[in-house]
Amino acid sequence: MFIGRETELKFLNDKYEEDGGQLVVLYGRRRVGKTETLREFCKGKPHVFFSCTQTTDRVQLRNFSNRMLMEDIPAKNYISEFTDWEKAFRAIPDLPCGDAKKLVVIDEFPYMCRCNKSIPSILQNLWDAELRDSNVMIILCGSAMSFIEKELLAEKNPLYGRATGIYKMKEMGFYDAAKFFPDYSARDKVLAYAVLGGIPHYLRQWNPRLPVSENIKRNILTKGCILYSEVDFLLHQELRETPIYNSIIEAVALGNTRLNDISQKSLVEDTSKTSVYLKNLIELGIVKREFSVDSKTKEQANSNRGTYRLTDNFFRFWYAFGFVNFSQLEDGDVDGVYEYVVRPALHEFASFTFEDVCREFIREKQKKNELPFRYTRMGRWTGKTTVRDDKASGGLRTAETEIDLLCISREAKEYLVGECKFKGSPFSYSEYLDTLAKLTPLKEKAKFYYALFSESGFDEKIVVDAETNGTQLYSLEQIVNYR
């Protein structure tokens, strides 16, 4: 059963229904579900779906010829194979689709280009001369994101400005991912998402009839299962120097988010080299560089500023629990690793992911105009602020702190401050007071709203105060079951 991707399918169908030729580039990291989405889009439409392989140009052309000549096109009556790519592409308008668009999907298009660097130029010349005015839709799909962005779509490259649609697919959000385990409790949906993230290939390895604990043991920690070797397989396929990348990803997964800390933990002494490795991981969609939501362009341009975090939940889980206990897992001590390493830390591990879920919840509420104002920026905020000092009998002091979720209006006149607690006890009143105290210096210049998100409810005093000052309180069930 195909799950989610409504936005991507709507985009593709809208392009399909537009007049004139359509040249669409769809790309994204491996395992994100590009091929499955394209096959779902092609259902019920006459089409040619060609998957490129890592082979020679001659074999690639032969395979493409065989696929095209399976259709009832004039060329099949007098040739058994196209002699060059220009003739092969020129045959696309001859596809027997009636009044429907001639739909051709070329999956993993970068493989085709690597064997024959002239293919983008050939396609560009044909597009300009004939195809753009024909009733055709060509979809070029690929996982090599750097190649597509820098060598296919960038200025001075042949296909620059020719694409009528460019869509970068990202992993599923929480609400679509949770559809893979519909019978789980709200808490277990968050835990499963914290472990797997939104990559469809990973989500399909999960058995929704088994509890989270059993799935982790059977489908991640057991040698021989698909996800056990997934990280190693992907890194070897995409990168060289995998031992160094392993050390860097492990450092980030274990909470080292600053460039210097990552260098020290991974034992890569030169931070400039560490920065290059991190840049490569960012291009693969494994790591992201994050700044405070109110940061300026100048700060973001500084290579030593910002924090690095893993964007892929499964990578984060594997490096936090699997990679560091690999020897025991190789020995088959699955129950021991889970019981003594994973189980005691899993709930706290998921608290970071819960913040992402809350941010997605707020994005959904904005789409339905259910927020007190429309924000233009949302993210985590870090900086100095005033907090309550318990040792000073409730006094205030300045300290480094962060806000889990901060929404800022276009003119920075309205703020929504959100704090997220994924723990077994209610949101405490002292935590609530700390939330109210944050960003105190700005309160004279802007209007503030507050939202609290909690797995285990709220202190009774918070509920009473919220009724008078308008603080929004959101339970785990409200958040998880919103869509």
mmCIF file with all atom_site columns, C-alpha atoms in Angstrom, residues 216-217 220-224 228 317-318 321-338 341-342:
data_model
loop_
_atom_site.group_PDB
_atom_site.id
_atom_site.type_symbol
_atom_site.label_atom_id
_atom_site.label_alt_id
_atom_site.label_comp_id
_atom_site.label_asym_id
_atom_site.label_entity_id
_atom_site.label_seq_id
_atom_site.pdbx_PDB_ins_code
_atom_site.Cartn_x
_atom_site.Cartn_y
_atom_site.Cartn_z
_atom_site.occupancy
_atom_site.B_iso_or_equiv
_atom_site.pdbx_formal_charge
_atom_site.auth_seq_id
_atom_site.auth_comp_id
_atom_site.auth_asym_id
_atom_site.auth_atom_id
_atom_site.pdbx_PDB_model_num
ATOM 1  C CA . ILE A 1 216 ? 14.209 -2.538  17.366 1.00 0.00 ? 216 ILE A CA 1
ATOM 2  C CA . LYS A 1 217 ? 15.650 -5.903  18.319 1.00 0.00 ? 217 LYS A CA 1
ATOM 3  C CA . ILE A 1 220 ? 17.652 -3.093  13.526 1.00 0.00 ? 220 ILE A CA 1
ATOM 4  C CA . LEU A 1 221 ? 19.959 -4.788  16.039 1.00 0.00 ? 221 LEU A CA 1
ATOM 5  C CA . THR A 1 222 ? 19.914 -8.325  14.625 1.00 0.00 ? 222 THR A CA 1
ATOM 6  C CA . LYS A 1 223 ? 22.741 -9.173  12.245 1.00 0.00 ? 223 LYS A CA 1
ATOM 7  C CA . GLY A 1 224 ? 21.407 -9.980  8.799  1.00 0.00 ? 224 GLY A CA 1
ATOM 8  C CA . TYR A 1 228 ? 21.552 -3.623  10.415 1.00 0.00 ? 228 TYR A CA 1
ATOM 9  C CA . PHE A 1 317 ? 19.742 6.063   16.415 1.00 0.00 ? 317 PHE A CA 1
ATOM 10 C CA . TRP A 1 318 ? 22.292 3.740   14.804 1.00 0.00 ? 318 TRP A CA 1
ATOM 11 C CA . PHE A 1 321 ? 23.224 2.691   20.022 1.00 0.00 ? 321 PHE A CA 1
ATOM 12 C CA . GLY A 1 322 ? 24.259 0.329   17.225 1.00 0.00 ? 322 GLY A CA 1
ATOM 13 C CA . PHE A 1 323 ? 27.615 1.605   16.043 1.00 0.00 ? 323 PHE A CA 1
ATOM 14 C CA . VAL A 1 324 ? 29.102 1.980   19.537 1.00 0.00 ? 324 VAL A CA 1
ATOM 15 C CA . ASN A 1 325 ? 28.000 -1.554  20.477 1.00 0.00 ? 325 ASN A CA 1
ATOM 16 C CA . PHE A 1 326 ? 28.792 -3.208  17.157 1.00 0.00 ? 326 PHE A CA 1
ATOM 17 C CA . SER A 1 327 ? 31.051 -5.912  18.604 1.00 0.00 ? 327 SER A CA 1
ATOM 18 C CA . GLN A 1 328 ? 28.330 -7.125  20.978 1.00 0.00 ? 328 GLN A CA 1
ATOM 19 C CA . LEU A 1 329 ? 25.766 -7.105  18.167 1.00 0.00 ? 329 LEU A CA 1
ATOM 20 C CA . GLU A 1 330 ? 28.124 -9.088  15.935 1.00 0.00 ? 330 GLU A CA 1
ATOM 21 C CA . ASP A 1 331 ? 28.319 -11.630 18.763 1.00 0.00 ? 331 ASP A CA 1
ATOM 22 C CA . GLY A 1 332 ? 24.513 -11.838 18.796 1.00 0.00 ? 332 GLY A CA 1
ATOM 23 C CA . ASP A 1 333 ? 23.964 -10.108 22.155 1.00 0.00 ? 333 ASP A CA 1
ATOM 24 C CA . VAL A 1 334 ? 20.846 -8.316  20.884 1.00 0.00 ? 334 VAL A CA 1
ATOM 25 C CA . ASP A 1 335 ? 18.810 -8.640  24.093 1.00 0.00 ? 335 ASP A CA 1
ATOM 26 C CA . GLY A 1 336 ? 21.716 -7.409  26.210 1.00 0.00 ? 336 GLY A CA 1
ATOM 27 C CA . VAL A 1 337 ? 22.362 -4.327  24.073 1.00 0.00 ? 337 VAL A CA 1
ATOM 28 C CA . TYR A 1 338 ? 18.675 -3.455  24.042 1.00 0.00 ? 338 TYR A CA 1
ATOM 29 C CA . VAL A 1 341 ? 21.904 0.329   26.456 1.00 0.00 ? 341 VAL A CA 1
ATOM 30 C CA . VAL A 1 342 ? 18.850 1.159   24.358 1.00 0.00 ? 342 VAL A CA 1
#
